[in-house]
CSV table of C-alpha atoms and ligand atoms in Angstrom, one decimal:
chain,number,residue,atom,x,y,z
C,1,MET,CA,54.9,-24.0,21.5
C,2,ALA,CA,57.5,-26.3,23.3
C,3,LYS,CA,55.6,-28.6,25.4
C,4,GLU,CA,58.2,-30.1,27.5
C,5,PHE,CA,57.8,-26.9,29.4
C,6,VAL,CA,54.3,-27.7,30.4
C,7,LYS,CA,54.3,-30.6,32.5
C,8,ASP,CA,51.2,-30.4,34.4
C,9,VAL,CA,48.5,-28.9,31.9
C,10,THR,CA,46.6,-30.9,30.1
C,11,SER,CA,46.4,-29.5,26.0
C,12,MET,CA,43.4,-26.9,25.6
C,13,ASP,CA,43.0,-29.0,22.2
C,14,GLU,CA,42.9,-32.2,23.9
C,15,ASP,CA,40.3,-31.7,26.9
C,16,PHE,CA,39.5,-27.9,27.2
C,17,ALA,CA,37.6,-28.8,30.5
C,18,GLN,CA,40.6,-30.3,32.1
C,19,TRP,CA,42.7,-27.7,31.0
C,20,TYR,CA,40.5,-24.7,32.5
C,21,THR,CA,40.5,-27.2,36.0
C,22,ASP,CA,44.2,-27.6,35.7
C,23,VAL,CA,44.7,-23.6,35.0
C,24,VAL,CA,42.6,-22.4,37.9
C,25,THR,CA,44.5,-24.6,40.3
C,26,LYS,CA,48.1,-24.7,38.9
C,27,ALA,CA,47.9,-21.0,38.6
C,28,ASP,CA,47.1,-20.8,42.2
C,29,LEU,CA,43.7,-18.8,41.6
C,30,ILE,CA,41.5,-21.2,44.0
C,31,ASP,CA,41.4,-24.4,46.0
C,32,TYR,CA,38.6,-26.4,46.7
C,33,SER,CA,37.0,-26.0,49.7
C,34,SER,CA,34.9,-29.2,51.8
C,35,VAL,CA,31.7,-27.8,50.6
C,36,ARG,CA,30.8,-29.1,47.2
C,37,GLY,CA,30.9,-26.4,44.7
C,38,SER,CA,32.4,-23.8,46.8
C,39,MET,CA,35.8,-22.4,46.1
C,40,ILE,CA,38.7,-20.6,48.2
C,41,ILE,CA,39.8,-17.7,46.3
C,42,ARG,CA,43.5,-17.7,46.8
C,43,PRO,CA,45.4,-14.5,47.0
C,44,TYR,CA,46.6,-14.5,43.4
C,45,GLY,CA,43.0,-15.2,42.2
C,46,TYR,CA,41.5,-12.5,44.8
C,47,ALA,CA,44.3,-10.0,43.5
C,48,LEU,CA,42.9,-10.2,40.2
C,49,TRP,CA,39.2,-9.8,41.3
C,50,ASP,CA,40.4,-6.6,43.5
C,51,ASN,CA,41.8,-5.3,40.2
C,52,ILE,CA,38.6,-5.8,38.6
C,53,LYS,CA,36.6,-4.4,41.4
C,54,ASN,CA,38.3,-1.5,41.6
C,55,GLU,CA,38.0,-0.4,38.1
C,56,LEU,CA,34.0,-1.0,37.9
C,57,ASP,CA,33.7,0.5,41.5
C,58,HIS,CA,35.2,3.6,40.1
C,59,ARG,CA,33.3,3.6,37.1
C,60,ILE,CA,30.0,2.9,39.1
C,61,LYS,CA,31.0,6.0,41.7
C,62,GLU,CA,32.0,8.0,38.3
C,63,THR,CA,28.2,7.7,36.9
C,64,GLY,CA,26.8,8.7,39.9
C,65,HIS,CA,26.1,5.6,42.3
C,66,GLU,CA,26.7,5.1,45.9
C,67,ASN,CA,27.9,1.8,47.5
C,68,VAL,CA,25.4,0.5,50.4
C,69,TYR,CA,25.4,-2.8,52.1
C,70,MET,CA,22.3,-4.8,52.5
C,71,PRO,CA,21.8,-8.1,54.9
C,72,LEU,CA,22.5,-11.5,53.8
C,73,PHE,CA,19.2,-13.1,55.0
C,74,ILE,CA,15.9,-12.7,53.1
C,75,PRO,CA,12.5,-13.5,55.2
C,76,GLU,CA,10.6,-16.2,53.0
C,77,SER,CA,7.4,-13.8,52.9
C,78,LEU,CA,9.5,-10.7,51.3
C,79,LEU,CA,11.2,-13.3,48.8
C,80,GLN,CA,7.4,-14.1,48.1
C,81,LYS,CA,5.9,-10.6,47.2
C,82,GLU,CA,7.1,-10.6,43.4
C,83,LYS,CA,5.6,-13.6,42.2
C,84,ASP,CA,8.1,-14.4,39.0
C,85,HIS,CA,11.0,-13.5,40.9
C,86,VAL,CA,10.4,-16.0,43.5
C,87,GLU,CA,9.6,-18.2,41.0
C,88,GLY,CA,12.8,-17.8,39.2
C,89,PHE,CA,14.9,-18.2,42.5
C,90,ALA,CA,13.0,-20.8,44.5
C,91,PRO,CA,14.8,-23.9,43.2
C,92,GLU,CA,18.3,-22.7,44.2
C,93,VAL,CA,17.8,-20.6,47.3
C,94,ALA,CA,19.4,-22.0,50.4
C,95,TRP,CA,17.4,-21.9,53.6
C,96,VAL,CA,17.9,-21.1,57.3
C,97,THR,CA,15.6,-22.6,59.1
C,98,HIS,CA,17.2,-22.9,62.9
C,99,GLY,CA,18.9,-20.3,65.1
C,100,GLY,CA,21.2,-22.5,67.4
C,101,SER,CA,18.7,-25.3,68.2
C,102,GLU,CA,15.4,-23.0,67.9
C,103,PRO,CA,13.4,-23.4,64.6
C,104,LEU,CA,12.9,-20.0,63.4
C,105,ALA,CA,9.0,-18.6,63.2
C,106,GLU,CA,9.8,-17.8,59.6
C,107,ARG,CA,12.3,-19.1,57.3
C,108,LEU,CA,15.1,-17.1,56.1
C,109,VAL,CA,16.7,-17.0,52.6
C,110,VAL,CA,20.5,-16.8,52.2
C,111,ARG,CA,20.2,-13.8,49.1
C,112,PRO,CA,20.4,-15.3,45.7
C,113,THR,CA,20.1,-11.5,44.9
C,114,SER,CA,19.3,-8.5,46.8
C,115,GLU,CA,16.3,-7.1,44.7
C,116,VAL,CA,13.7,-7.4,47.6
C,117,LEU,CA,15.7,-6.1,50.1
C,118,PHE,CA,16.6,-3.0,48.2
C,119,CYS,CA,12.7,-2.8,47.5
C,120,GLU,CA,11.7,-3.0,51.0
C,121,HIS,CA,14.3,-0.3,51.7
C,122,TYR,CA,13.0,1.9,48.9
C,123,SER,CA,9.5,1.6,50.0
C,124,ASN,CA,10.6,3.1,53.0
C,125,ILE,CA,12.9,6.0,52.2
C,126,ILE,CA,11.2,7.1,48.7
C,127,HIS,CA,8.5,9.6,49.2
C,128,SER,CA,8.6,12.6,47.1
C,129,TYR,CA,9.9,13.4,43.2
C,130,ARG,CA,12.8,14.6,45.3
C,131,ASP,CA,14.1,11.5,46.5
C,132,LEU,CA,14.8,10.1,43.0
C,133,PRO,CA,16.5,9.1,41.3
C,134,LYS,CA,18.2,6.4,43.8
C,135,LEU,CA,21.3,5.5,42.7
C,136,TYR,CA,22.9,2.2,44.8
C,137,ASN,CA,25.0,-0.3,44.4
C,138,GLN,CA,26.5,-3.1,46.5
C,139,TRP,CA,29.4,-5.5,46.4
C,140,ALA,CA,28.4,-8.9,48.1
C,141,ASN,CA,28.5,-12.4,48.2
C,142,VAL,CA,25.2,-14.4,47.1
C,143,VAL,CA,24.3,-18.0,47.1
C,144,ARG,CA,22.6,-20.3,44.5
C,145,TRP,CA,22.4,-23.9,45.2
C,146,GLU,CA,23.7,-25.0,42.0
C,147,LYS,CA,23.8,-28.6,40.7
C,148,THR,CA,26.7,-28.7,38.4
C,149,THR,CA,29.7,-26.2,39.6
C,150,ARG,CA,32.6,-25.4,38.2
C,151,PRO,CA,35.3,-22.7,39.6
C,152,PHE,CA,34.5,-19.1,39.1
C,153,LEU,CA,31.8,-20.1,36.3
C,154,ARG,CA,29.2,-21.7,38.6
C,155,THR,CA,29.6,-22.0,42.0
C,156,LEU,CA,27.3,-22.3,45.3
C,157,GLU,CA,28.6,-19.1,46.4
C,158,PHE,CA,29.9,-16.3,44.2
C,159,LEU,CA,31.1,-12.5,44.3
C,160,TRP,CA,29.5,-9.5,42.6
C,161,GLN,CA,28.2,-6.3,42.6
C,162,GLU,CA,24.4,-5.4,42.1
C,163,GLY,CA,23.4,-2.0,41.2
C,164,HIS,CA,19.7,-1.2,42.0
C,165,THR,CA,18.3,2.0,41.0
C,166,ALA,CA,15.0,3.7,41.3
C,167,HIS,CA,13.4,6.5,38.8
C,168,ALA,CA,10.5,8.8,38.3
C,169,THR,CA,10.1,7.7,34.5
C,170,ASP,CA,10.0,4.7,32.4
C,171,GLU,CA,12.6,6.8,30.1
C,172,ASP,CA,15.0,7.2,32.7
C,173,ALA,CA,15.3,3.7,33.8
C,174,MET,CA,15.9,2.6,30.6
C,175,GLU,CA,18.5,5.3,30.2
C,176,GLU,CA,20.1,3.7,33.2
C,177,THR,CA,20.1,0.1,32.2
C,178,ILE,CA,21.4,0.7,28.9
C,179,LYS,CA,24.2,3.2,30.5
C,180,MET,CA,25.5,0.5,33.0
C,181,LEU,CA,25.3,-2.0,30.2
C,182,ASN,CA,27.9,0.1,28.2
C,183,VAL,CA,30.1,0.5,31.4
C,184,TYR,CA,30.3,-3.1,31.6
C,185,ALA,CA,31.2,-3.3,27.7
C,186,GLU,CA,33.8,-0.8,28.2
C,187,LEU,CA,35.3,-2.2,31.1
C,188,CYS,CA,35.2,-6.0,29.2
C,189,GLU,CA,37.0,-4.3,26.3
C,190,THR,CA,39.2,-1.8,27.4
C,191,ILE,CA,40.4,-3.6,30.7
C,192,LEU,CA,40.1,-7.2,30.2
C,193,ALA,CA,40.6,-7.4,26.3
C,194,ILE,CA,37.5,-9.4,26.0
C,195,PRO,CA,35.3,-8.4,23.0
C,196,VAL,CA,31.7,-8.5,23.7
C,197,VAL,CA,28.1,-8.3,21.6
C,198,LYS,CA,25.6,-6.6,23.2
C,199,GLY,CA,21.6,-6.5,23.0
C,200,GLN,CA,18.7,-7.7,24.6
C,201,LYS,CA,17.8,-11.2,26.2
C,202,THR,CA,14.4,-12.9,24.8
C,203,GLU,CA,11.6,-13.3,27.1
C,204,LYS,CA,12.6,-16.9,27.9
C,205,GLU,CA,16.1,-15.9,29.1
C,206,LYS,CA,15.3,-12.5,30.8
C,207,PHE,CA,15.8,-12.1,34.4
C,208,ALA,CA,12.9,-13.1,36.5
C,209,GLY,CA,10.7,-10.5,37.4
C,210,ALA,CA,12.2,-7.8,34.7
C,211,LYS,CA,10.3,-6.2,31.8
C,212,ALA,CA,13.7,-6.6,29.7
C,213,THR,CA,17.1,-7.7,30.3
C,214,PHE,CA,20.1,-6.4,28.3
C,215,THR,CA,23.2,-8.7,28.1
C,216,ILE,CA,27.0,-8.7,26.9
C,217,GLU,CA,28.0,-11.8,25.4
C,218,SER,CA,31.6,-13.0,25.1
C,219,LEU,CA,32.8,-16.1,22.9
C,220,MET,CA,35.1,-18.6,25.0
C,221,HIS,CA,38.4,-20.2,23.2
C,222,ASP,CA,36.3,-23.4,22.6
C,223,GLY,CA,33.3,-21.5,21.0
C,224,LYS,CA,31.1,-21.6,23.9
C,225,ALA,CA,29.2,-18.4,24.8
C,226,LEU,CA,29.5,-16.9,28.4
C,227,GLN,CA,26.9,-14.1,29.5
C,228,SER,CA,29.6,-11.5,30.8
C,229,GLY,CA,27.1,-9.0,32.6
C,230,THR,CA,23.4,-8.0,32.3
C,231,SER,CA,21.7,-5.0,32.8
C,232,HIS,CA,17.7,-5.5,33.5
C,233,HIS,CA,14.7,-2.8,33.1
C,234,PHE,CA,12.2,-3.6,35.7
C,235,GLY,CA,9.5,-1.2,34.9
C,236,THR,CA,7.0,-0.6,37.9
C,237,GLY,CA,6.8,-4.5,38.4
C,238,PHE,CA,8.4,-4.5,41.8
C,239,ALA,CA,7.4,-1.1,42.9
C,240,GLU,CA,3.9,-2.0,42.5
C,241,ALA,CA,4.6,-5.5,44.4
C,242,PHE,CA,6.4,-3.6,47.4
C,243,GLY,CA,4.5,-0.3,47.1
C,244,ILE,CA,7.4,2.0,46.4
C,245,GLN,CA,5.6,5.2,45.4
C,246,TYR,CA,6.5,8.8,45.0
C,247,THR,CA,4.7,12.2,45.0
C,248,ASP,CA,5.2,13.6,41.5
C,249,LYS,CA,5.5,17.5,40.5
C,250,GLU,CA,1.6,17.6,40.4
C,251,GLY,CA,1.1,15.8,43.7
C,252,LYS,CA,-0.3,12.7,42.2
C,253,LEU,CA,1.0,9.3,43.5
C,254,GLN,CA,3.5,7.3,41.0
C,255,TYR,CA,5.2,4.2,41.1
C,256,VAL,CA,8.9,4.0,40.6
C,257,HIS,CA,10.5,2.6,37.7
C,258,GLN,CA,13.6,0.5,38.6
C,259,THR,CA,16.9,-1.0,37.2
C,260,SER,CA,19.1,-3.5,38.6
C,261,TRP,CA,22.6,-4.8,36.9
C,262,GLY,CA,25.4,-7.2,38.3
C,263,PHE,CA,28.7,-8.3,37.4
C,264,THR,CA,30.5,-11.2,39.3
C,265,THR,CA,33.6,-13.3,39.7
C,266,ARG,CA,32.4,-15.2,36.5
C,267,ILE,CA,34.2,-12.8,34.4
C,268,ILE,CA,37.6,-14.4,35.8
C,269,GLY,CA,36.4,-17.5,34.2
C,270,ALA,CA,36.0,-15.5,30.9
C,271,LEU,CA,39.1,-14.3,31.3
C,272,ILE,CA,41.1,-17.2,31.5
C,273,MET,CA,38.8,-19.2,28.7
C,274,VAL,CA,39.5,-16.2,26.2
C,275,HIS,CA,43.2,-15.3,26.2
C,276,GLY,CA,44.9,-18.7,28.0
C,277,ASP,CA,47.0,-20.7,26.1
C,278,ASP,CA,48.6,-24.6,26.9
C,279,ARG,CA,51.0,-22.8,29.4
C,280,GLY,CA,48.4,-21.3,31.3
C,281,LEU,CA,47.1,-17.9,32.1
C,282,VAL,CA,47.6,-15.1,30.0
C,283,ILE,CA,46.3,-11.9,31.7
C,284,PRO,CA,46.2,-8.6,29.7
C,285,PRO,CA,48.4,-5.7,31.5
C,286,LYS,CA,45.7,-3.5,32.3
C,287,ALA,CA,43.8,-6.5,34.7
C,288,ALA,CA,47.4,-8.1,35.8
C,289,PRO,CA,48.0,-7.5,39.4
C,290,THR,CA,51.7,-7.9,38.5
C,291,GLN,CA,52.2,-6.7,35.1
C,292,VAL,CA,56.6,-7.4,35.0
C,293,MET,CA,58.3,-10.0,37.2
C,294,ILE,CA,61.6,-9.6,37.7
C,295,VAL,CA,63.7,-12.6,37.4
C,296,PRO,CA,67.3,-12.2,38.4
C,297,ILE,CA,69.9,-14.6,36.7
C,298,ALA,CA,72.8,-15.8,38.5
C,299,GLN,CA,71.9,-13.9,41.5
C,300,HIS,CA,74.3,-15.0,44.0
C,301,LYS,CA,76.9,-13.0,41.8
C,302,GLU,CA,77.9,-9.9,43.2
C,303,GLY,CA,75.2,-6.6,42.4
C,304,VAL,CA,72.8,-8.8,40.8
C,305,LEU,CA,70.1,-8.6,43.1
C,306,ASP,CA,70.9,-4.8,44.0
C,307,PHE,CA,70.5,-4.1,40.8
C,308,ALA,CA,67.5,-5.7,40.2
C,309,TYR,CA,66.0,-4.4,43.4
C,310,ASP,CA,66.7,-1.1,41.7
C,311,LEU,CA,65.1,-1.4,38.8
C,312,LYS,CA,62.1,-2.7,40.6
C,313,LYS,CA,61.9,0.7,42.5
C,314,SER,CA,62.1,2.5,39.5
C,315,LEU,CA,60.2,0.3,36.9
C,316,GLY,CA,57.4,1.0,39.8
C,317,GLN,CA,56.8,4.4,38.7
C,318,VAL,CA,55.6,3.2,35.3
C,319,ALA,CA,53.9,-0.2,36.2
C,320,ARG,CA,53.1,-3.0,38.7
C,321,VAL,CA,56.3,-4.7,39.0
C,322,ASN,CA,57.4,-7.6,41.4
C,323,ILE,CA,60.6,-9.6,41.6
C,324,ASP,CA,61.2,-13.2,42.6
C,325,ALA,CA,64.4,-13.3,44.3
C,326,SER,CA,63.7,-16.7,46.0
C,327,ASP,CA,66.7,-19.3,45.6
C,328,LYS,CA,64.4,-21.3,42.9
C,329,LYS,CA,66.2,-21.9,39.5
C,330,PRO,CA,65.1,-19.3,37.1
C,331,GLY,CA,63.7,-22.2,34.7
C,332,TRP,CA,61.3,-22.7,37.4
C,333,LYS,CA,60.6,-19.1,37.8
C,334,PHE,CA,59.9,-18.8,33.9
C,335,ASN,CA,57.2,-21.4,33.9
C,336,GLU,CA,55.7,-20.6,37.2
C,337,TYR,CA,55.1,-16.8,36.0
C,338,GLU,CA,53.9,-18.0,32.4
C,339,MET,CA,51.8,-20.4,34.2
C,340,LYS,CA,50.4,-17.2,35.9
C,341,GLY,CA,49.8,-15.3,32.8
C,342,ILE,CA,52.0,-12.4,34.0
C,343,PRO,CA,52.4,-9.9,30.9
C,344,VAL,CA,56.4,-9.4,30.9
C,345,ARG,CA,59.0,-11.1,32.7
C,346,LEU,CA,62.3,-9.1,33.2
C,347,GLU,CA,65.3,-11.1,33.0
C,348,VAL,CA,68.9,-9.4,34.6
C,349,GLY,CA,72.0,-11.1,34.9
C,350,PRO,CA,75.7,-9.9,35.0
C,351,LYS,CA,76.3,-9.6,31.6
C,352,ASP,CA,72.9,-7.3,31.1
C,353,ILE,CA,74.2,-5.2,33.4
C,354,GLU,CA,77.5,-5.2,32.0
C,355,ASN,CA,76.1,-4.3,28.9
C,356,LYS,CA,73.7,-2.0,30.1
C,357,GLN,CA,70.5,-3.8,29.3
C,358,VAL,CA,67.8,-6.2,30.2
C,359,VAL,CA,65.4,-8.9,28.5
C,360,LEU,CA,62.1,-8.2,28.3
C,361,VAL,CA,60.1,-11.4,27.4
C,362,ARG,CA,56.5,-11.0,26.6
C,363,ARG,CA,53.7,-13.5,27.5
C,364,ASP,CA,51.3,-13.2,24.6
C,365,THR,CA,54.0,-13.9,22.2
C,366,LEU,CA,56.7,-15.4,24.1
C,367,GLU,CA,58.8,-13.1,22.3
C,368,LYS,CA,62.3,-11.6,23.7
C,369,VAL,CA,63.4,-8.1,23.0
C,370,ILE,CA,66.8,-6.6,24.5
C,371,VAL,CA,66.3,-3.3,25.7
C,372,PRO,CA,68.9,-0.6,26.7
C,373,LEU,CA,68.4,0.3,29.8
C,374,ASP,CA,68.1,4.0,29.2
C,375,GLN,CA,64.9,3.5,26.9
C,376,LEU,CA,63.6,0.9,29.5
C,377,ASP,CA,60.6,3.2,30.8
C,378,THR,CA,59.0,4.0,27.7
C,379,LYS,CA,59.8,0.5,25.9
C,380,LEU,CA,58.2,-1.1,28.7
C,381,VAL,CA,55.0,1.2,28.5
C,382,GLU,CA,54.7,0.7,24.8
C,383,LEU,CA,55.0,-2.8,25.2
C,384,LEU,CA,52.2,-3.5,27.8
C,385,ASP,CA,50.1,-1.2,25.7
C,386,ASP,CA,51.1,-3.6,23.1
C,387,ILE,CA,50.0,-6.8,24.7
C,388,GLN,CA,46.7,-5.2,25.8
C,389,SER,CA,45.6,-4.6,22.3
C,390,ASN,CA,47.0,-7.4,20.9
C,391,LEU,CA,45.4,-9.5,23.1
C,392,TYR,CA,42.0,-7.8,22.4
C,393,ASN,CA,42.6,-8.1,18.5
C,394,LYS,CA,43.2,-11.8,18.9
C,395,ALA,CA,40.2,-12.4,20.9
C,396,LEU,CA,38.1,-10.4,18.4
C,397,MET,CA,39.5,-12.2,15.4
C,398,HIS,CA,38.7,-15.6,17.0
C,399,ARG,CA,35.1,-14.4,17.5
C,400,GLU,CA,34.7,-13.5,14.0
C,401,GLU,CA,36.7,-16.6,12.6
C,402,ARG,CA,34.3,-18.1,15.0
C,403,THR,CA,30.9,-16.4,14.1
C,404,SER,CA,29.0,-18.3,11.3
C,405,ILE,CA,25.2,-17.9,9.9
C,406,ALA,CA,22.5,-20.5,9.6
C,407,GLU,CA,19.4,-20.2,7.6
C,408,ASN,CA,17.8,-23.6,8.6
C,409,LEU,CA,17.8,-25.7,11.7
C,410,VAL,CA,20.0,-28.5,9.6
C,411,GLU,CA,22.9,-25.8,8.9
C,412,LEU,CA,23.0,-24.4,12.5
C,413,LYS,CA,23.3,-27.8,14.1
C,414,GLU,CA,26.1,-28.9,11.4
C,415,THR,CA,27.6,-25.6,11.9
C,416,LEU,CA,27.6,-26.0,15.5
C,417,GLU,CA,29.4,-29.1,15.3
C,418,ALA,CA,31.9,-28.6,12.8
C,419,LYS,CA,32.5,-24.9,13.8
C,420,PRO,CA,31.3,-24.2,17.5
C,421,GLY,CA,30.7,-20.4,18.3
C,422,PHE,CA,28.2,-17.6,17.5
C,423,ILE,CA,25.6,-18.8,15.2
C,424,LYS,CA,23.8,-15.7,13.4
C,425,ALA,CA,20.4,-16.9,12.6
C,426,MET,CA,16.7,-15.0,11.8
C,427,TRP,CA,13.9,-15.8,14.4
C,428,CYS,CA,10.6,-15.4,14.2
C,429,GLY,CA,10.2,-14.6,17.9
C,430,GLU,CA,7.9,-17.9,19.2
C,431,LEU,CA,9.1,-19.3,22.1
C,432,ALA,CA,8.3,-22.7,20.7
C,433,CYS,CA,11.0,-22.0,18.0
C,434,GLU,CA,13.1,-21.3,20.6
C,435,GLU,CA,12.8,-24.0,22.5
C,436,LYS,CA,13.2,-26.4,19.7
C,437,ILE,CA,16.6,-25.1,18.6
C,438,LYS,CA,17.9,-26.0,22.4
C,439,GLU,CA,16.4,-29.3,22.1
C,440,ASP,CA,17.6,-30.1,18.8
C,441,THR,CA,21.3,-28.4,18.5
C,442,GLY,CA,21.9,-27.6,22.4
C,443,ALA,CA,22.1,-23.9,21.6
C,444,THR,CA,20.2,-21.2,23.5
C,445,SER,CA,19.6,-17.7,22.3
C,446,ARG,CA,22.5,-15.8,23.6
C,447,CYS,CA,21.1,-12.1,22.6
C,448,ILE,CA,19.2,-9.9,19.9
C,449,PRO,CA,22.0,-7.7,18.9
C,450,PHE,CA,21.7,-4.4,19.0
C,451,GLU,CA,23.3,-4.1,15.4
C,452,GLN,CA,20.8,-6.3,13.4
C,453,GLU,CA,21.7,-7.6,10.3
C,454,GLN,CA,19.0,-9.3,7.6
C,455,VAL,CA,20.8,-12.7,7.3
C,456,SER,CA,17.5,-14.3,5.4
C,457,ASP,CA,13.8,-13.4,5.6
C,458,LYS,CA,12.9,-16.6,7.3
C,459,CYS,CA,13.2,-18.0,10.6
C,460,VAL,CA,16.0,-20.4,11.1
C,461,CYS,CA,13.3,-22.9,12.6
C,462,CYS,CA,10.1,-22.9,11.4
C,463,GLY,CA,10.9,-21.0,8.1
C,464,LYS,CA,8.1,-18.2,8.9
C,465,ASP,CA,8.7,-14.9,8.2
C,466,ALA,CA,11.8,-13.5,10.8
C,467,LYS,CA,11.5,-10.5,12.9
C,468,GLN,CA,14.8,-10.4,14.4
C,469,MET,CA,18.3,-11.6,13.9
C,470,VAL,CA,19.6,-13.7,17.0
C,471,TYR,CA,22.9,-14.7,18.5
C,472,TRP,CA,22.9,-18.5,19.3
C,473,ALA,CA,25.5,-20.6,20.7
C,474,LYS,CA,26.3,-23.2,23.0
C,475,ALA,CA,27.1,-21.4,26.6
C,476,TYR,CA,28.2,-21.7,29.8
D,501,LIG,ZN1,10.2,-19.7,13.8
């Protein structure tokens, strides 16, 4: 890759953290605000989120859910109703203590998540088996007072959707939990071109108050894992704490079985760290706000701009197309849209017009192809498809290369240092081993994958009989 084009971005291999920071700011995704750990999502970053949101919202509705909106504030007493839940979130909640200059009679929490609000509401509106299931979702912001923050990955405030559902039976709730995990996985793989590992969280890593937490885990370019979406089965724990009961067909009073599932702006961090390169972002076509950027060459020459605008109009039928007709130099524009990760650049100048052709440059491989005008529609659609699948395959190959097996703790530690990535290792199921692994190696259990393999018979830590294979990794 020609280094001279990239003047301001740190190379990924030199300093991955700095590369990430450079990219999120130079690609105009975010700006910092005056509140520590808070970010301003700029138009390009928000357009990206909008696309992801629309894709997911459509899937959420297609699976029978309705959108609602819950309040931003939670009374302290309400948060404290479920013991594990409050313990899990207490260290990172933001409190509202005053209204104007008047101290409040009861402190309010700025929602870190909305379980308790949904539970209180459900206890008021669910009475009979006829009221079930309740399949609600909300798009909202939440606040968690994090100590260390990074744009998209960990911020005091972030955007997400949280689904909250109530069901008549445990089986129904379980089916819902897995259904929504699969929706997240499909979204990641087909739209964001991010391969994921599906599995269950260990007891230690599960959501505060859940009976079971399921997750999709993805691997970043630097070999660290990122939890990309979670789906929780609550059982009747919250229902018991909040008194959410319904009368069944036999007239008996029963507790509902609940789920919740969330997907956040963190995923933009994953998108950056899975596909990006030393020139900046690389956005998969299906997620890209602009799929094709037209850069006119010698645009002052007669007819060039008219031609370029006509192309924008006609190609707009098959792709999301934009044009940069500003008087900045073409070289500046090339760098800018490479930095922004726009999948295809279309160059057109007087010679191309004369030869009835255009030049397409793909962002993922930087390959140039000359395409005759009469084939442009079809070739462009093919190219976008090819970029989408190439990015997915590249990410999958990278994950496979960075997935190792370890049979003991020394091996686990050495492998993590030599080749950071996922480590598949057997586990006895004991918390003590999970904690020791984290302490000795810095790796946490990412998930107990649905697709189990018997990579050894013994626990990677204590050497006793193993129960399950676990994916371990250092994580964001
Ligand atoms: Zn063990």
